């Protein structure tokens, strides 16, 4: 089990998060929130995939074992004789089992988990069907991640049926099912100091991995060999796993946005695009760099690379508190569109200026994704990109979310030029993406992934020094 290794478990951090959820539920009239962790999954026959907890569950508990459920009881009433003593924060987890630990290693068990992670109460996981009808009695409403798990919803239905069966005794079943995700998503969007410290460390490890890949690259290397260097560096420096499937693309493969590392051989003159990063203690990083297999950009490669780098800088300059989420994307698109016009990749005979290129989305053939996404516990982290409760504009769209201090997002423009008759041949099969992770501050943003060079000359110097 690849559990986070935060040796000094931040009990207060997780307790405070649970308290915020409980307070929000009480403000909304009470109720019970239920958050199960992720199930284990078989890879084949009796071999499982490496276990990874559910992000919502871990955010509120810090507990990384499987077969666990968090219950937060903010009911306005309670069946307990003294409602003030009713447990509000309850963990269900695996019972201690000495025989199982011989095979799997240490598990906390309910008593140790309650004390170590700061819960009011803890029970064995096999007590769920007995305890949950008691907790849900007279609860009013149930809050959970709607639609996330059909198996969980079936089990919840059984608990609700058990409560309804007590109707003649005066017990009322919950009358509303509500989605817990918007509440926790808004919490997760703004990172606290505990989270940011882990994310900075994850970013540093990922940057070391990219440096190693650059320094070991040479014509003749296979994509999977570079992937191996990345994975080695992640684990060597304490990360538990990759944050996502590593993209290592040589030559024309870089024009495939989610190309998995394969067995293609890097040729002299190819660019290598690597989009890869680690997960550390439950938090993702996300870095993309593009560099020449032989250590030197060709003139055409350098031209496009500098356009993408300038687009990224424009997006970085636009990333600060108080601006819409879309502002960095708009800034990057303008630079990319002008670069496509200047190089003739978008023909000047059809477009007289950059505004025309943008208005007709002529750039989208070569830049088909957005400039960033939220990042945190998930590499594409939770949270709305538009203001959920705002008025819609004339087109019916909600306004973009306003960036706030403590939000974290990627900045990742790119250009992908496939071979085509209407494109100058010197630019054929060049794919370039440059991506960094940014933390929003009042007056700008902090790039936490710049321990690996990004300027073309600095990349070339690093590769020469290898």
XYZ file of C-alpha atoms in Angstrom:
466
model
C 0.000 0.000 0.000
C 1.542 3.328 -1.139
C 0.431 5.414 1.828
C 1.554 8.999 2.367
C 4.600 9.205 4.597
C 3.959 12.437 6.487
C 5.586 11.225 9.693
C 4.247 14.083 11.802
C 0.573 13.615 11.018
C -1.002 17.072 10.993
C -3.897 16.097 13.241
C -5.047 19.661 13.788
C -5.117 20.384 10.032
C -7.542 17.549 9.348
C -9.570 18.191 12.504
C -10.027 21.833 11.501
C -11.172 20.845 8.026
C -13.770 18.506 9.484
C -14.886 21.283 11.816
C -15.410 23.592 8.833
C -17.611 21.020 7.128
C -19.603 20.438 10.313
C -20.104 24.174 10.759
C -21.309 24.536 7.178
C -23.737 21.653 7.597
C -25.130 23.164 10.793
C -25.559 26.508 9.046
C -27.563 24.679 6.374
C -29.830 23.011 8.946
C -27.780 20.038 10.089
C -27.478 16.594 8.595
C -24.903 13.857 8.193
C -22.007 13.823 5.723
C -20.603 10.478 4.595
C -17.308 10.208 2.712
C -15.990 6.742 1.800
C -12.436 6.237 0.632
C -11.582 4.574 -2.665
C -12.042 0.809 -3.002
C -9.165 -1.508 -3.761
C -9.060 -2.664 -7.389
C -7.819 -5.900 -8.923
C -5.266 -5.615 -11.692
C -5.616 -9.239 -12.716
C -6.649 -12.423 -10.944
C -5.449 -11.942 -7.324
C -3.054 -9.036 -7.938
C -4.223 -5.554 -7.047
C -3.324 -2.160 -8.384
C -1.217 -0.104 -5.958
C -3.739 1.368 -3.566
C -4.498 5.084 -3.672
C -6.977 6.680 -1.262
C -9.882 8.901 -2.327
C -8.836 12.563 -2.354
C -11.959 13.920 -0.633
C -11.673 11.344 2.121
C -7.966 11.974 2.637
C -8.436 15.753 2.638
C -10.726 15.428 5.645
C -8.929 12.618 7.490
C -5.252 12.205 6.578
C -6.007 8.461 6.749
C -4.664 6.415 3.833
C -5.898 2.867 4.484
C -8.589 1.181 2.370
C -11.993 -0.007 3.668
C -12.644 3.242 5.512
C -15.552 5.679 5.764
C -15.733 9.116 7.384
C -19.018 10.208 8.965
C -19.610 13.792 10.118
C -22.747 14.121 12.225
C -24.113 17.653 12.319
C -27.682 16.558 13.021
C -29.807 19.051 14.895
C -31.157 16.184 16.975
C -29.617 12.972 18.215
C -30.858 9.703 19.623
C -28.115 9.835 22.245
C -29.359 10.575 25.777
C -27.072 13.603 25.907
C -26.882 15.099 22.429
C -23.884 17.255 23.366
C -21.819 14.085 23.851
C -22.816 12.462 20.564
C -19.709 11.907 18.404
C -19.577 14.301 15.485
C -16.495 12.943 13.714
C -16.560 9.169 13.241
C -14.178 6.864 11.371
C -14.986 3.339 10.240
C -11.879 1.375 9.296
C -10.405 -2.114 9.233
C -10.230 -3.896 12.548
C -6.843 -4.992 13.811
C -5.989 -8.423 12.430
C -2.615 -9.941 13.292
C -2.816 -12.576 10.560
C -3.607 -10.009 7.881
C -0.787 -7.761 9.025
C 1.676 -10.614 8.400
C 0.846 -10.225 4.695
C 0.021 -6.545 4.384
C 1.868 -4.797 7.189
C 0.647 -2.448 9.876
C -2.963 -1.228 10.007
C -4.124 1.229 12.652
C -7.398 -0.340 13.667
C -10.224 1.788 15.110
C -8.738 2.615 18.516
C -5.310 3.714 17.287
C -6.793 5.571 14.307
C -9.183 7.490 16.563
C -6.325 8.708 18.729
C -3.767 9.288 15.971
C -6.070 11.196 13.617
C -8.247 13.025 16.123
C -11.696 11.485 15.616
C -14.419 11.560 18.247
C -15.132 7.868 17.710
C -14.035 4.971 15.525
C -15.583 1.595 14.726
C -14.613 -1.456 12.692
C -15.677 -1.256 9.059
C -17.934 -4.290 9.469
C -20.024 -2.304 11.976
C -21.224 0.137 9.297
C -24.530 -1.585 8.626
C -25.304 -1.613 12.347
C -24.164 1.882 13.237
C -25.220 3.911 10.217
C -29.000 3.523 10.665
C -28.523 4.863 14.199
C -26.535 7.840 12.960
C -29.011 8.602 10.167
C -32.093 8.432 12.390
C -33.669 11.903 12.556
C -30.702 13.317 10.633
C -32.787 15.438 8.277
C -30.413 15.313 5.332
C -27.540 13.206 4.004
C -24.579 14.861 2.268
C -22.259 12.788 0.112
C -20.529 12.835 -3.285
C -23.561 12.351 -5.516
C -22.981 9.950 -8.379
C -19.420 9.078 -7.381
C -20.078 5.424 -6.521
C -23.065 3.266 -7.422
C -21.951 0.666 -4.849
C -21.948 3.258 -2.078
C -25.344 4.597 -3.099
C -26.808 1.098 -2.978
C -25.418 0.634 0.514
C -26.739 4.021 1.586
C -30.143 2.968 0.310
C -30.020 -0.038 2.631
C -29.246 2.164 5.639
C -32.100 4.513 4.756
C -34.486 1.561 4.431
C -33.426 0.401 7.888
C -34.287 3.837 9.297
C -37.624 3.945 7.489
C -38.505 0.599 9.050
C -38.451 2.346 12.440
C -41.106 4.910 11.461
C -43.721 3.523 13.861
C -41.341 4.125 16.774
C -41.229 7.811 15.935
C -37.873 7.789 14.136
C -37.716 9.810 10.909
C -35.522 8.976 7.945
C -33.525 11.735 6.229
C -35.723 13.597 3.760
C -33.026 15.076 1.507
C -29.919 13.858 -0.286
C -27.430 16.629 -1.028
C -24.152 16.838 -2.921
C -21.192 17.399 -0.600
C -18.767 18.138 -3.433
C -19.396 21.900 -3.879
C -18.669 22.585 -0.205
C -15.437 20.587 -0.073
C -14.378 21.670 -3.564
C -14.428 25.311 -2.456
C -12.331 24.378 0.587
C -9.825 22.437 -1.493
C -9.422 25.196 -4.072
C -7.604 27.476 -1.608
C -4.568 25.661 -0.266
C -3.384 26.047 3.317
C 0.236 26.217 4.480
C 0.347 22.451 5.125
C -0.708 21.710 1.552
C 1.573 24.266 -0.052
C 4.619 22.900 1.764
C 3.945 19.427 0.349
C 3.231 20.784 -3.131
C 6.506 22.722 -3.176
C 8.398 19.563 -2.239
C 6.573 17.526 -4.892
C 7.396 20.204 -7.465
C 11.080 20.119 -6.501
C 11.267 16.333 -6.881
C 9.545 16.497 -10.259
C 11.949 19.196 -11.417
C 14.892 16.989 -10.434
C 13.398 14.210 -12.545
C 13.131 16.478 -15.592
C 16.725 17.612 -15.145
C 17.846 13.986 -15.034
C 15.902 13.178 -18.203
C 17.496 16.110 -20.027
C 20.962 15.136 -18.870
C 20.638 11.471 -19.861
C 18.963 12.113 -23.218
C 20.843 11.513 -26.457
C 19.946 10.441 -29.985
C 19.206 6.717 -29.950
C 17.510 6.634 -26.540
C 14.035 5.137 -26.375
C 11.110 6.955 -24.839
C 10.667 4.340 -22.126
C 14.296 4.752 -21.072
C 13.647 8.399 -20.310
C 10.473 7.420 -18.472
C 12.568 5.066 -16.336
C 14.830 7.970 -15.344
C 11.784 9.945 -14.257
C 10.303 7.124 -12.188
C 13.668 6.400 -10.571
C 14.038 10.025 -9.494
C 10.503 10.223 -8.110
C 11.036 7.233 -5.840
C 14.639 8.061 -4.964
C 13.498 11.342 -3.436
C 10.534 9.945 -1.531
C 7.522 10.418 -3.791
C 5.045 7.564 -3.621
C 4.053 7.415 -7.305
C 3.680 9.364 -10.540
C 0.825 11.849 -10.319
C -0.403 10.630 -13.741
C 0.773 8.505 -16.643
C 4.058 9.951 -17.883
C 4.070 11.470 -21.377
C 7.442 11.013 -23.085
C 7.133 11.807 -26.781
C 9.915 11.932 -29.356
C 9.604 13.777 -32.670
C 6.140 13.723 -34.233
C 4.752 11.867 -31.208
C 4.866 15.197 -29.348
C 1.917 16.332 -31.461
C -0.235 13.706 -29.688
C -1.372 15.471 -26.522
C -1.673 12.432 -24.237
C 0.923 10.200 -25.859
C 2.146 7.556 -23.377
C 5.863 6.799 -23.193
C 6.481 4.150 -25.851
C 9.425 2.469 -27.531
C 10.108 5.064 -30.217
C 13.770 5.950 -30.653
C 14.773 9.609 -30.376
C 16.424 10.639 -33.621
C 19.118 13.265 -34.052
C 17.151 16.472 -34.650
C 14.028 15.393 -32.743
C 12.459 17.348 -29.949
C 11.475 15.427 -26.805
C 8.320 16.492 -24.981
C 8.034 15.208 -21.407
C 4.899 15.857 -19.353
C 5.503 14.001 -16.098
C 5.518 14.630 -12.375
C 5.220 12.887 -9.026
C 2.650 12.613 -6.278
C 3.952 13.198 -2.768
C 1.916 12.614 0.391
C -1.321 12.848 -1.546
C -0.473 15.951 -3.616
C 0.298 16.158 -7.325
C 2.758 18.205 -9.293
C 2.656 18.722 -13.080
C 5.584 19.778 -15.278
C 6.122 19.772 -19.034
C 9.394 20.546 -20.746
C 10.408 20.237 -24.386
C 14.053 19.897 -25.351
C 16.241 18.738 -28.281
C 17.402 15.123 -28.224
C 20.874 16.197 -29.399
C 21.107 19.137 -27.009
C 20.657 21.934 -29.533
C 17.476 23.442 -30.946
C 17.286 23.848 -34.716
C 16.383 27.352 -35.949
C 12.754 26.371 -36.636
C 12.459 24.577 -33.307
C 13.925 27.561 -31.487
C 11.520 29.933 -33.229
C 8.454 27.980 -32.105
C 9.923 27.294 -28.674
C 10.465 30.986 -28.017
C 6.901 31.733 -29.098
C 5.532 29.201 -26.611
C 7.837 30.476 -23.878
C 6.706 34.047 -24.522
C 3.093 32.882 -24.379
C 3.745 31.212 -21.052
C 5.351 34.352 -19.680
C 2.352 36.405 -20.781
C 0.068 33.961 -18.984
C 2.264 34.053 -15.870
C 2.166 37.859 -15.879
C -1.643 37.657 -16.001
C -1.916 35.218 -13.068
C -2.705 37.039 -9.834
C -5.502 37.450 -7.332
C -8.519 39.366 -8.546
C -8.408 38.398 -12.229
C -10.682 35.857 -13.955
C -9.407 32.313 -14.373
C -9.549 32.905 -18.145
C -7.107 35.844 -18.095
C -3.898 33.733 -18.394
C -5.415 31.762 -21.276
C -6.403 34.913 -23.151
C -2.906 36.325 -22.690
C -1.258 33.150 -23.971
C -3.566 32.834 -26.972
C -2.730 36.348 -28.156
C 1.012 35.610 -28.160
C 0.577 32.216 -29.821
C -1.747 33.634 -32.477
C 0.727 36.403 -33.295
C 3.549 33.860 -33.505
C 1.574 31.639 -35.855
C 0.906 34.650 -38.060
C 4.543 35.794 -38.012
C 5.860 32.349 -39.007
C 3.329 31.877 -41.785
C 1.906 28.756 -40.165
C -1.330 30.727 -40.190
C -1.184 32.422 -43.617
C -1.127 36.216 -43.729
C -2.997 36.026 -47.016
C -6.091 34.956 -45.051
C -5.628 36.888 -41.808
C -4.528 40.484 -41.751
C -3.918 40.738 -38.006
C -3.861 38.813 -34.740
C -7.414 39.832 -33.817
C -8.690 38.065 -36.925
C -6.730 34.929 -36.043
C -8.270 34.921 -32.567
C -11.785 35.787 -33.729
C -11.836 32.915 -36.227
C -9.962 30.570 -33.864
C -7.422 29.821 -36.557
C -4.893 29.141 -33.813
C -6.974 26.215 -32.444
C -5.665 23.849 -35.099
C -2.227 24.217 -33.503
C -3.257 24.945 -29.911
C -6.290 22.906 -28.978
C -6.198 22.854 -25.175
C -6.513 25.455 -22.467
C -3.620 27.177 -20.720
C -4.169 25.792 -17.247
C -6.156 23.781 -14.737
C -6.453 23.572 -10.964
C -3.859 21.366 -9.275
C -3.719 19.928 -5.773
C -4.566 16.488 -4.445
C -5.589 15.555 -7.982
C -3.500 16.610 -10.945
C -6.691 18.020 -12.489
C -7.992 19.173 -9.166
C -11.587 19.735 -8.120
C -13.389 23.069 -8.190
C -15.590 25.027 -10.562
C -13.930 27.158 -13.221
C -16.937 29.453 -13.426
C -18.849 31.249 -10.679
C -21.598 28.801 -9.780
C -24.131 31.242 -8.344
C -23.478 34.318 -10.498
C -25.733 35.809 -13.146
C -25.220 34.598 -16.696
C -24.120 36.938 -19.453
C -25.975 37.635 -22.691
C -24.664 34.418 -24.235
C -25.905 32.365 -21.284
C -22.442 31.685 -19.866
C -21.485 32.028 -16.224
C -18.560 34.381 -15.498
C -15.128 32.862 -14.969
C -14.072 32.291 -11.385
C -11.924 35.004 -9.841
C -8.466 33.893 -8.745
C -7.764 34.140 -5.005
C -4.541 33.917 -2.979
C -3.715 30.310 -2.205
C -5.274 28.845 -5.346
C -2.909 26.650 -7.379
C -3.026 26.118 -11.122
C -0.851 25.128 -14.045
C 0.350 27.451 -16.808
C 0.905 25.352 -19.932
C 0.637 26.808 -23.431
C 1.811 24.806 -26.415
C 2.010 24.522 -30.180
C 1.538 21.292 -32.138
C 2.300 21.491 -35.835
C 1.622 18.360 -37.826
C 2.861 17.843 -41.365
C 0.447 19.473 -43.801
C 0.623 20.958 -47.281
C -0.439 24.413 -46.079
C 2.236 24.613 -43.358
C 5.877 25.609 -44.023
C 7.786 22.284 -44.003
C 10.491 23.458 -41.572
C 7.835 23.395 -38.845
C 6.396 19.967 -39.607
C 6.016 17.495 -36.733
C 7.117 19.916 -34.042
C 5.208 19.644 -30.760
C 6.109 21.975 -27.894
C 4.510 22.460 -24.477
C 5.934 24.303 -21.477
C 4.175 23.826 -18.151
C 4.757 25.068 -14.631
C 2.742 25.000 -11.411
C 1.759 28.367 -9.955
C 0.451 29.483 -6.569
C -1.686 32.624 -6.736
C -0.658 35.610 -4.606
C -2.121 39.092 -4.262
C 0.361 40.712 -6.641
C 1.270 37.828 -8.943
C 2.065 34.152 -8.719
C 4.797 31.898 -7.375
C 6.187 29.311 -9.793
C 7.141 26.253 -7.767
C 8.506 24.115 -10.622
C 11.356 26.271 -11.894
C 14.125 24.112 -10.440
C 14.310 22.758 -13.980
C 15.340 25.311 -16.637
C 12.845 26.666 -19.104
C 14.810 29.099 -21.317
C 16.176 27.419 -24.447
C 19.764 28.513 -23.814
C 19.633 27.229 -20.235
C 18.308 23.862 -21.383
C 21.097 23.567 -23.927
C 23.673 24.483 -21.265
C 22.319 21.842 -18.871
C 22.464 19.182 -21.563
C 26.010 20.145 -22.544
C 27.123 19.853 -18.928
C 25.854 16.280 -18.612
